CSV table of C-alpha atoms and ligand atoms in Angstrom, one decimal:
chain,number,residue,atom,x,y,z
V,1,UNK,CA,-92.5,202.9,-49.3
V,2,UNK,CA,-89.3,205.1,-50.7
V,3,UNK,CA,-90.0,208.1,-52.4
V,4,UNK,CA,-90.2,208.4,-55.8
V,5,UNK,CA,-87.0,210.1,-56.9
V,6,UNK,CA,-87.4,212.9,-59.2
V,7,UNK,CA,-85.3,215.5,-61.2
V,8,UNK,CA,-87.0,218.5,-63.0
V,9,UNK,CA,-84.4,219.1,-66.4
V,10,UNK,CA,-85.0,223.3,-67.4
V,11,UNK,CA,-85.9,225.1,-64.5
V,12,UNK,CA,-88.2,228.2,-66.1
V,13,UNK,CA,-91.4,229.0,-65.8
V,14,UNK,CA,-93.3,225.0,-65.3
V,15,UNK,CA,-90.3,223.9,-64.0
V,16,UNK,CA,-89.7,225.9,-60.8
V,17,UNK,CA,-93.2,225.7,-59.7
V,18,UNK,CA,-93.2,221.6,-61.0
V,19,UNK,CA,-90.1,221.9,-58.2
V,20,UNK,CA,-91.9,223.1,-55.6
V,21,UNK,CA,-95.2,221.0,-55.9
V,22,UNK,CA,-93.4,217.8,-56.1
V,23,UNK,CA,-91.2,218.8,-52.8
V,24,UNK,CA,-94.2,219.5,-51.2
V,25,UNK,CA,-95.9,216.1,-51.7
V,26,UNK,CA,-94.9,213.2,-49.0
V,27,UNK,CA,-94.6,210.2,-52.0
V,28,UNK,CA,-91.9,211.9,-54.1
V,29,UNK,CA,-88.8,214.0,-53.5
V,30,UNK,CA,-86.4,216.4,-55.8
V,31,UNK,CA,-83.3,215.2,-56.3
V,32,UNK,CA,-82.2,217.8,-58.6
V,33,UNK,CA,-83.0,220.9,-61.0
V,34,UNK,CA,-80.9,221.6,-63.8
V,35,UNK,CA,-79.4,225.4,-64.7
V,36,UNK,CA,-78.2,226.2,-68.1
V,37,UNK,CA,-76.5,229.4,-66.4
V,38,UNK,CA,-75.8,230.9,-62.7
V,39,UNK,CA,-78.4,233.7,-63.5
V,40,UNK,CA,-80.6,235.0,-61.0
V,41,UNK,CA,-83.4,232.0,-61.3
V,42,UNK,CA,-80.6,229.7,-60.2
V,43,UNK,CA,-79.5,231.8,-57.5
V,44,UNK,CA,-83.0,231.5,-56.2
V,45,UNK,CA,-82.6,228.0,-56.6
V,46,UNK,CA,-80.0,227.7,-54.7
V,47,UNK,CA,-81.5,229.8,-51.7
V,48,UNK,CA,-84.3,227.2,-51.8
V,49,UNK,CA,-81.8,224.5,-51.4
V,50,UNK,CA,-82.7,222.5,-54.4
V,51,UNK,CA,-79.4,220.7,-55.9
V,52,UNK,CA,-78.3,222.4,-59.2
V,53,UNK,CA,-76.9,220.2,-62.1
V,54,UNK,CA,-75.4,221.9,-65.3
V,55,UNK,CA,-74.0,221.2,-68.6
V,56,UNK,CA,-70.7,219.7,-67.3
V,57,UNK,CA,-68.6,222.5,-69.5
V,58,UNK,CA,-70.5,225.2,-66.8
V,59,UNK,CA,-69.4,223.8,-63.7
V,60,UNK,CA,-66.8,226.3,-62.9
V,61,UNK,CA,-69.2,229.4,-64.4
V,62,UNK,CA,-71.4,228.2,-61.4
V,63,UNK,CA,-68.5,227.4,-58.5
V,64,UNK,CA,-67.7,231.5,-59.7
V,65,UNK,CA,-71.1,232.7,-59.7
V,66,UNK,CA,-70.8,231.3,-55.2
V,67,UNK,CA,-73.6,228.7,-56.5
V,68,UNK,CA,-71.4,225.4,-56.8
V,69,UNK,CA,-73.4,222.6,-59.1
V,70,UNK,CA,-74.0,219.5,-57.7
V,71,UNK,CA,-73.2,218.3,-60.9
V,72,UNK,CA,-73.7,218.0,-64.4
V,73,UNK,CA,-77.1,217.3,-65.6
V,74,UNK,CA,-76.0,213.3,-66.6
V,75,UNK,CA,-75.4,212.4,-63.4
V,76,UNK,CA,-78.3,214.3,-61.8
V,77,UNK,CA,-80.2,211.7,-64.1
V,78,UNK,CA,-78.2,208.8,-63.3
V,79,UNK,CA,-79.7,209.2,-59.7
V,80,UNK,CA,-83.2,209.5,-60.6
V,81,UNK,CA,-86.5,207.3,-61.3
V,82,UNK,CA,-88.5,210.2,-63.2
V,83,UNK,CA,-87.0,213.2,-64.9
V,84,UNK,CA,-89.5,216.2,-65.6
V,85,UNK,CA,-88.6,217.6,-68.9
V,86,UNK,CA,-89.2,221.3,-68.8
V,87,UNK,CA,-86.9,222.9,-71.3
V,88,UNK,CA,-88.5,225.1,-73.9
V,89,UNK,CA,-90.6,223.3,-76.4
V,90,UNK,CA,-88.5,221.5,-79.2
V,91,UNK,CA,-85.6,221.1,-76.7
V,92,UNK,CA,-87.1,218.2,-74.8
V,93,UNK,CA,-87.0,216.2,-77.8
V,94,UNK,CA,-83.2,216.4,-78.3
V,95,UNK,CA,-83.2,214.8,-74.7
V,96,UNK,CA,-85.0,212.0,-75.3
V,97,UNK,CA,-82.2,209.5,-76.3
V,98,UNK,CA,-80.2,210.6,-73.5
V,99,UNK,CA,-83.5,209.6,-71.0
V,100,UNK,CA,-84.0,206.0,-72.6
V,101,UNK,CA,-79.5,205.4,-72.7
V,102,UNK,CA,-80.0,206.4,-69.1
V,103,UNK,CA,-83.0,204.4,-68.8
V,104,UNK,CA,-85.6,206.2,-66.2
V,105,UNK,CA,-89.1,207.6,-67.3
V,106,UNK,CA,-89.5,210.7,-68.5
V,107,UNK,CA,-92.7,213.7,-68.5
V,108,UNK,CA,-92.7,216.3,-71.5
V,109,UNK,CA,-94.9,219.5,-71.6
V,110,UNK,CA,-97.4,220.7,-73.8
V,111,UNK,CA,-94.9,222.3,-75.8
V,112,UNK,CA,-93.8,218.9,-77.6
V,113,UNK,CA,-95.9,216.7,-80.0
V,114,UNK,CA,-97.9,213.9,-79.2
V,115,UNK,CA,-95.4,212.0,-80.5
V,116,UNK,CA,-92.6,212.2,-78.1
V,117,UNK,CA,-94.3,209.7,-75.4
V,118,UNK,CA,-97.2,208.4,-77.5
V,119,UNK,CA,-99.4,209.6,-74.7
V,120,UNK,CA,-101.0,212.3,-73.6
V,121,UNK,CA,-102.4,213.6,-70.1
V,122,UNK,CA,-105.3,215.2,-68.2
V,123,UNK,CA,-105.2,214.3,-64.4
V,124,UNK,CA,-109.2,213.6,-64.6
V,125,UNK,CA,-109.5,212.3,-68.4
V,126,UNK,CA,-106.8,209.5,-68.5
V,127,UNK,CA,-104.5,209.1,-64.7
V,128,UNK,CA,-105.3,205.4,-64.8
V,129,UNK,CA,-104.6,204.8,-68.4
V,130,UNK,CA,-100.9,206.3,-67.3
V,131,UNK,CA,-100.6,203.4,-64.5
V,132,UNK,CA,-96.7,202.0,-64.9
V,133,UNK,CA,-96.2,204.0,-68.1
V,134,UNK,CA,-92.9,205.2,-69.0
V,135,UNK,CA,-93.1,208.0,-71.5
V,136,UNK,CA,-95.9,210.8,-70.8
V,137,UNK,CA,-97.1,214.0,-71.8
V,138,UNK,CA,-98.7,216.8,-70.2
V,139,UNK,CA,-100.6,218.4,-72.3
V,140,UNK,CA,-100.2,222.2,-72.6
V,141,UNK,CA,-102.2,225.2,-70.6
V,142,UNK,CA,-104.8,225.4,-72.8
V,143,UNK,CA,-105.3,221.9,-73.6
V,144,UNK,CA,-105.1,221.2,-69.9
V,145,UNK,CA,-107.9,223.6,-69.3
V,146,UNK,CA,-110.1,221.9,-72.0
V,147,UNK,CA,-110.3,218.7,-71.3
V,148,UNK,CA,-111.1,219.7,-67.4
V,149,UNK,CA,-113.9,221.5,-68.0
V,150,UNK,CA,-115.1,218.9,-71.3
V,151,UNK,CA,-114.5,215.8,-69.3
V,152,UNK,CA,-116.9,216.1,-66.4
V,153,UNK,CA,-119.3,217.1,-68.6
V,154,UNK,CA,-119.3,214.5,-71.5
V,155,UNK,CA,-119.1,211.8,-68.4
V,156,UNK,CA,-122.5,213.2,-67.0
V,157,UNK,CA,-124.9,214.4,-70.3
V,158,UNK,CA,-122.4,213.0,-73.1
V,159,UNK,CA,-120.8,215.5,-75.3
V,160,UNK,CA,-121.9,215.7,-79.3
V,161,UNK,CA,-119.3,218.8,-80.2
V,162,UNK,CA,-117.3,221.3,-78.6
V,163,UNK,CA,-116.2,224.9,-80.2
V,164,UNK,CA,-113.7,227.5,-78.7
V,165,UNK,CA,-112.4,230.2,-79.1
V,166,UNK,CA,-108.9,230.6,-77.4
V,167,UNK,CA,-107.8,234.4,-76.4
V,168,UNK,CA,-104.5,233.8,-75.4
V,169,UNK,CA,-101.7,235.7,-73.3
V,170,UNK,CA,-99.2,237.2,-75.3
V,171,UNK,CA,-96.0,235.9,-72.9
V,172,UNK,CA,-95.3,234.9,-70.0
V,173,UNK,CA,-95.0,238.3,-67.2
V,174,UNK,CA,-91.1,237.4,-67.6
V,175,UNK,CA,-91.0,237.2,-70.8
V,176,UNK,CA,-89.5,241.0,-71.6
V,177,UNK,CA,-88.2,240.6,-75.0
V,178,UNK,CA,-91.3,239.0,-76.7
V,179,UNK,CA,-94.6,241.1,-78.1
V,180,UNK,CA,-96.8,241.6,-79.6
V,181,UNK,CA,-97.4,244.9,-77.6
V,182,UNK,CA,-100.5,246.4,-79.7
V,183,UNK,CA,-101.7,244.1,-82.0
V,184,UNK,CA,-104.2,241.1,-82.1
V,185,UNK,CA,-102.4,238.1,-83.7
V,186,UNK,CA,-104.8,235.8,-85.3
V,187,UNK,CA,-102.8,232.6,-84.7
V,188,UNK,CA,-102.7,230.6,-86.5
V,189,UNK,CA,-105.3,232.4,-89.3
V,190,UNK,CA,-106.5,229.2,-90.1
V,191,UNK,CA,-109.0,227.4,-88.0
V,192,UNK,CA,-108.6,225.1,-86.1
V,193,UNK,CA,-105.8,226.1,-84.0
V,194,UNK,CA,-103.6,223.2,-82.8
V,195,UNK,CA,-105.8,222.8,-79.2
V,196,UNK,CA,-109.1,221.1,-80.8
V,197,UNK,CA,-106.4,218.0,-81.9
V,198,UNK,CA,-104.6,218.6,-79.5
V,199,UNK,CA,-107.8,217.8,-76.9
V,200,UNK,CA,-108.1,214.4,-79.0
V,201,UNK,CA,-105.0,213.0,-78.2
V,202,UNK,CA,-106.4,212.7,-74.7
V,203,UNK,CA,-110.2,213.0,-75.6
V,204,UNK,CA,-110.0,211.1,-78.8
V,205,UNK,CA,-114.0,210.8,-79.2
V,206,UNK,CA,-114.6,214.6,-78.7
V,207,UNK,CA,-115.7,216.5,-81.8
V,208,UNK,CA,-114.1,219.9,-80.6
V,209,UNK,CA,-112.9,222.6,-83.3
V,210,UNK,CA,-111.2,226.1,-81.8
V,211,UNK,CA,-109.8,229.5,-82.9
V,212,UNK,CA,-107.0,231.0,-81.3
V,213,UNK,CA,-105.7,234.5,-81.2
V,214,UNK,CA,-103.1,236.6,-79.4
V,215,UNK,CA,-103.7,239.5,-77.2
V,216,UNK,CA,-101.4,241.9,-75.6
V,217,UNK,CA,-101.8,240.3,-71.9
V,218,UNK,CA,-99.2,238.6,-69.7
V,219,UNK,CA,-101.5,236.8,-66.9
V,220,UNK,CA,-104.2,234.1,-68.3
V,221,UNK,CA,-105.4,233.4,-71.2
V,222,UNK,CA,-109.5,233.2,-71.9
V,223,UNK,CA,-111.7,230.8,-73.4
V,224,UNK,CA,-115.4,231.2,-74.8
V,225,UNK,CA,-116.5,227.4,-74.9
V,226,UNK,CA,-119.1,226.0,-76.4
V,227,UNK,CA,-120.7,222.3,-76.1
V,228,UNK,CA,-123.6,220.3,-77.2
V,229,UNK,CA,-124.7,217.9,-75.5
V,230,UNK,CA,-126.6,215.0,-75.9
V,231,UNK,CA,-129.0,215.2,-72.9
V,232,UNK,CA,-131.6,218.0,-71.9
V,233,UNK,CA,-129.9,220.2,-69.4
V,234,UNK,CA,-130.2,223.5,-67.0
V,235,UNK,CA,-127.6,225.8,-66.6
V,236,UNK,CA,-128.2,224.7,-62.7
V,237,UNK,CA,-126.7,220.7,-64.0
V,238,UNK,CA,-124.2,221.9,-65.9
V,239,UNK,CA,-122.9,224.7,-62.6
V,240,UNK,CA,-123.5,221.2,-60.4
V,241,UNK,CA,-121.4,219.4,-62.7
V,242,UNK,CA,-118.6,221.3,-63.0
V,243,UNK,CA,-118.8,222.6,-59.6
V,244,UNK,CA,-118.3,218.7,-58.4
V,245,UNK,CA,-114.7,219.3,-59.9
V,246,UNK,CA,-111.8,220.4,-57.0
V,247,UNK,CA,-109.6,221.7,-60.2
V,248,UNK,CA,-112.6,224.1,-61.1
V,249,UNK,CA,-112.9,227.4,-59.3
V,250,UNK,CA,-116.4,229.2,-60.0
V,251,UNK,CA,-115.7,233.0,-60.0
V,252,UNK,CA,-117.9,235.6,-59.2
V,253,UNK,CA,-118.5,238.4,-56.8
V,254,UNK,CA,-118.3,241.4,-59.4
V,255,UNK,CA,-115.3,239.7,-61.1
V,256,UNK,CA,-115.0,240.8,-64.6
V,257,UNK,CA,-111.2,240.4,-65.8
V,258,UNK,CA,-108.4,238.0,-64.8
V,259,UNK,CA,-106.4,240.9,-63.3
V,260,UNK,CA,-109.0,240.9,-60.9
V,261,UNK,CA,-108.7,237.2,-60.4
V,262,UNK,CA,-104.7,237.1,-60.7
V,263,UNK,CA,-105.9,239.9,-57.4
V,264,UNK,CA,-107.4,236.7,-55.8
V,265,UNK,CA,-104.3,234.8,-56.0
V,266,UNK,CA,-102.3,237.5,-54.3
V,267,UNK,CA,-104.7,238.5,-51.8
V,268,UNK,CA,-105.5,234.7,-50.9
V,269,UNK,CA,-101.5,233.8,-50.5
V,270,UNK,CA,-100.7,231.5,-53.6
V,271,UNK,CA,-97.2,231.1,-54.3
V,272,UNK,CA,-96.4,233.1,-57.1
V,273,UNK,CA,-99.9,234.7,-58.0
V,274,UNK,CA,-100.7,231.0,-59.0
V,275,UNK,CA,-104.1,229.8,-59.8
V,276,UNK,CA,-104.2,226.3,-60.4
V,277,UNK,CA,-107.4,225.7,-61.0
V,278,UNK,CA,-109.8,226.5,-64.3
V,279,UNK,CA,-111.8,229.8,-63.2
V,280,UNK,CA,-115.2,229.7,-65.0
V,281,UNK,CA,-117.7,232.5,-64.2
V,282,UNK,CA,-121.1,230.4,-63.5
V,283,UNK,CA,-123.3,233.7,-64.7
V,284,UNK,CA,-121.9,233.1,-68.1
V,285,UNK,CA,-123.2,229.6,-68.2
V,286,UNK,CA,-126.4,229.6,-71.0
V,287,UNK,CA,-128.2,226.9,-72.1
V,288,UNK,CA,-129.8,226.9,-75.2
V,289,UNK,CA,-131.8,223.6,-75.7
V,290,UNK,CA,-129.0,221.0,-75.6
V,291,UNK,CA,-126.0,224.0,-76.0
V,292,UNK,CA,-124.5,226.0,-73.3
V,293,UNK,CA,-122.0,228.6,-73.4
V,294,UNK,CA,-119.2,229.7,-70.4
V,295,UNK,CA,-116.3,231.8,-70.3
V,296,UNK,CA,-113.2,230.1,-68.3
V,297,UNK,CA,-109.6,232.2,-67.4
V,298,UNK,CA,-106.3,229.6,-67.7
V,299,UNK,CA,-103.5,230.7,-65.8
V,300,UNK,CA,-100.9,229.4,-68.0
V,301,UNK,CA,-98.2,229.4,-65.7
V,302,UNK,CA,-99.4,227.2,-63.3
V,303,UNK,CA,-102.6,225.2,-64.3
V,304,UNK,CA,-100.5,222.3,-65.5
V,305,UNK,CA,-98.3,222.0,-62.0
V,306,UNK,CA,-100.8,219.4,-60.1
V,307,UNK,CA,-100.8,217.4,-63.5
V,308,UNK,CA,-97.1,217.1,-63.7
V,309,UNK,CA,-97.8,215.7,-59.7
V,310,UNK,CA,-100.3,213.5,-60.6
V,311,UNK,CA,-98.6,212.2,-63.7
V,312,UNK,CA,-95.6,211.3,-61.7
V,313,UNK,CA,-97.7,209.5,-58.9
V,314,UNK,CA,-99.3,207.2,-62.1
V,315,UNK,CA,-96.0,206.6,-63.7
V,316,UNK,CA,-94.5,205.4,-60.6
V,317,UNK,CA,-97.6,203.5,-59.4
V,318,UNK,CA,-97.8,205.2,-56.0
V,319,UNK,CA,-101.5,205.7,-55.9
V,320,UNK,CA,-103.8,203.6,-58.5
V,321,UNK,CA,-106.8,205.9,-58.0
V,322,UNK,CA,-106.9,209.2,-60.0
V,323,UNK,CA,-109.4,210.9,-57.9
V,324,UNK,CA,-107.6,210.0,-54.5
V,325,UNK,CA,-104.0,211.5,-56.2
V,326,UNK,CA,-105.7,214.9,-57.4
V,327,UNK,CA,-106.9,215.1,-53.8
V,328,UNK,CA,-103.5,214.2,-52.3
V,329,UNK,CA,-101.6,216.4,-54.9
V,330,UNK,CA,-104.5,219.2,-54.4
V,331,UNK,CA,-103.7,219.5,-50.6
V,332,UNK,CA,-100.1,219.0,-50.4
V,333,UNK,CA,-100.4,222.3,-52.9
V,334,UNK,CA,-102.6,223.7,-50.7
V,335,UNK,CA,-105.1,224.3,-53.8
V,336,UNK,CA,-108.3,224.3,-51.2
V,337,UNK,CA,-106.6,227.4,-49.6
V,338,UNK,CA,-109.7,229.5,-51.3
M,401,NAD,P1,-89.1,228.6,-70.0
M,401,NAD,O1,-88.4,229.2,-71.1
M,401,NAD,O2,-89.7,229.5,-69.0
M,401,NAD,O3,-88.2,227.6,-69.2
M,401,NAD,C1,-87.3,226.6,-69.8
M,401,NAD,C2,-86.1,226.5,-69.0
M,401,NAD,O4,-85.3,225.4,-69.6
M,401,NAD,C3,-85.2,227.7,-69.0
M,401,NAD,O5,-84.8,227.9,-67.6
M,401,NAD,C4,-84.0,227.4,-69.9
M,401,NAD,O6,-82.8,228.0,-69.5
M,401,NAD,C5,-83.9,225.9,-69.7
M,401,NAD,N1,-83.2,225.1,-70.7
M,401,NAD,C6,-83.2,225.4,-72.0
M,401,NAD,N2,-82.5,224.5,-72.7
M,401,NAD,C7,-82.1,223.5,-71.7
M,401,NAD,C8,-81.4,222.3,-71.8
M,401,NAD,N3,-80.9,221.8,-73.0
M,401,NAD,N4,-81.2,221.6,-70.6
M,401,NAD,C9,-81.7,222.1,-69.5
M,401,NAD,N5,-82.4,223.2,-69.4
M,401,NAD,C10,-82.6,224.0,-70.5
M,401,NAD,O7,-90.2,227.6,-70.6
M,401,NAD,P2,-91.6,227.2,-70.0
M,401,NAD,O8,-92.6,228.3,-70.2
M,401,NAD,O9,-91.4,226.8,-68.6
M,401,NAD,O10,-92.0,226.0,-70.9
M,401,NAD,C11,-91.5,224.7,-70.7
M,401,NAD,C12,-92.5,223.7,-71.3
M,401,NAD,O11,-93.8,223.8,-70.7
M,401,NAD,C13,-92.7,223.9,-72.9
M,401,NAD,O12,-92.9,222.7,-73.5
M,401,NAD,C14,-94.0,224.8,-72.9
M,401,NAD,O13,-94.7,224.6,-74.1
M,401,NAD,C15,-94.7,224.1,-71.7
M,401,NAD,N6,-95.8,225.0,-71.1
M,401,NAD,C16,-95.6,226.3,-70.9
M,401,NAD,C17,-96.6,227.0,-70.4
M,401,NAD,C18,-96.4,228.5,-70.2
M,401,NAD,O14,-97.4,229.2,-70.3
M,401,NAD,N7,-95.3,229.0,-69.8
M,401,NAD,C19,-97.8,226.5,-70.0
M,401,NAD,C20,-97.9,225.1,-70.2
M,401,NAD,C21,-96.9,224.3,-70.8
């Protein structure tokens, strides 16, 4: 079967590491990334031998910079089945008309509404209801790393509510000109934050509420999450349950902070300090009658990569099974690299 052919449109933070994972799978291939300017991320780029496409007014900035563009970002699309829409949130909107005059599918990120594709998705909540569909959207970090750990669960002892509390990352590590640098932001002040509805437009049956806040941090963010459940249940079912999940890394070992875990990711060889998977210390789990309690770390840079994969093998009907695609998109990753 040909390879699916794929462009990634905003090469930053999801989009180089969306790049990479989809290069590294053996059902899909990069056509092209797009560069608004020859700065140092598209020099890299280049090195890596991806093809850059630019606005078509920057095609001489990037011939002058020694990086010469493949071409402008309309005709990187014009060669394409799937585009993967990573521009900063808001922006992907503004290139929707241009995906549907063009007429391939598209992908959006978590930093776009519901609205822009009319469906939302988790790899292990929804890949089959994605099957042939041409508009999708991965949901963000956060969201991402909800409906992981909330699925498995509400499949195996039925979930009656969810409540969490969202510490988030302040920025990105890149991110120099952003703060806040000593402060905790309540945001937003009113409860919930946007992840509880943001978990129903993939979980639309979950009864989840959450509270987010800011810290000064640049490398995960942390949840406190709360379920009840509608079956008696040990903290032994609920650490078998979630342990059954290959996107679910149980931490441990005297681990107390996500430096220490970002230290995992370096010392174990992921590319760029990523952790892809949810890491939920098993000694927090606490079961109190049909309640329980964890704490899980999100590495917002990366947790939404294999979902992007995955998205792109349902969209293009390549694999129909959503269990055998996170396994093929987990090892092509090389996410069992423990
Ligand atoms: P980013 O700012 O790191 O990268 C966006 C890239 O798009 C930049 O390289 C920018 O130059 C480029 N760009 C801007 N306008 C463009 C245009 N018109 N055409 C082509 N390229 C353009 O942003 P990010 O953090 O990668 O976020 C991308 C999306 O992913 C957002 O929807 C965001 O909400 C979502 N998301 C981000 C994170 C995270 O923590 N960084 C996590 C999950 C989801």
């Amino acid at each position: 079967m040909a390879k699916a052919k794929i462009a990634v449109n905003g090469y930053g933070t999801i989009g180089k590491r969306v790049a990479d994972a989809v290069r590294a799978q053996d059902d899909m291939e990069v056509i092209g990334i797009s560069k608004t300017r020859p700065n140092y991320e598209a020099a890299v780029a280049h090195q890596l031998g991806y093809d850059i496409y630019c606005p078509a007014e920057n095609i001489g900035a990037f011939e002058k910079a020694g990086m010469p563009a493949a071409g402008s970002i309309e005709e990187m699309l014009e060669k394409v089945d799937l585009v993967v829409d990573c521009t900063p949130g808001g922006v992907g909107e503004s290139n929707k008309p241009i995906y549907e005059k063009i007429g391939i599918k598209a992908i959006w990120q978590g930093g776009e509404n519901h609205s822009i594709a009319g469906f939302s998705f988790n790899a292990e909540s929804n890949y089959e209801q994605a099957l042939g569909c041409d508009l999708v959207r991965v949901v963000s970090c956060n969201t991402t790393g909800l409906c992981r750990a909330i699925t498995p669960i509400d499949r195996e002892l039925g979930v009656n509510k969810v409540r969490s509390t969202i510490t988030r990352r302040a920025v990105d590590p890149n991110e120099i000109k952003k703060g806040p640098v000593d402060a905790i932001v309540l945001h937003p002040v009113k409860i919930p934050s946007h992840h509880g509805p943001d978990v129903q437009t993939v979980l639309s049956h979950i009864n989840i509420t959450t509270a987010a806040m800011i810290v000064p941090t640049t490398l995960m963010h942390l949840h406190t999450l709360n379920m009840e459940v509608n079956t008696d249940c040990t903290a032994e079912d609920i650490k078998k349950i979630l342990s059954s999940q290959s996107r679910i890394r149980f931490v441990g070992q005297g681990i107390t902070a996500t430096a220490e875990i970002i230290e995992v990711a370096r010392d174990i060889g992921r590319p760029r300090h990523d952790m892809w998977e949810n890491c939920i210390w098993p000694e927090s789990i606490t079961v109190t009658e049909k309640e329980f309690y964890l704490f899980q770390a999100i590495h917002q840079e990366s947790i939404v990569v294999p979902e992007n994969v995955d998205a792109i093998r349902a969209m293009m009907e390549l694999e129909s099974d959503g269990a055998k695609s996170i396994e093929k998109t987990n090892i092509a990753i090389g996410l069992h690299n423990k």
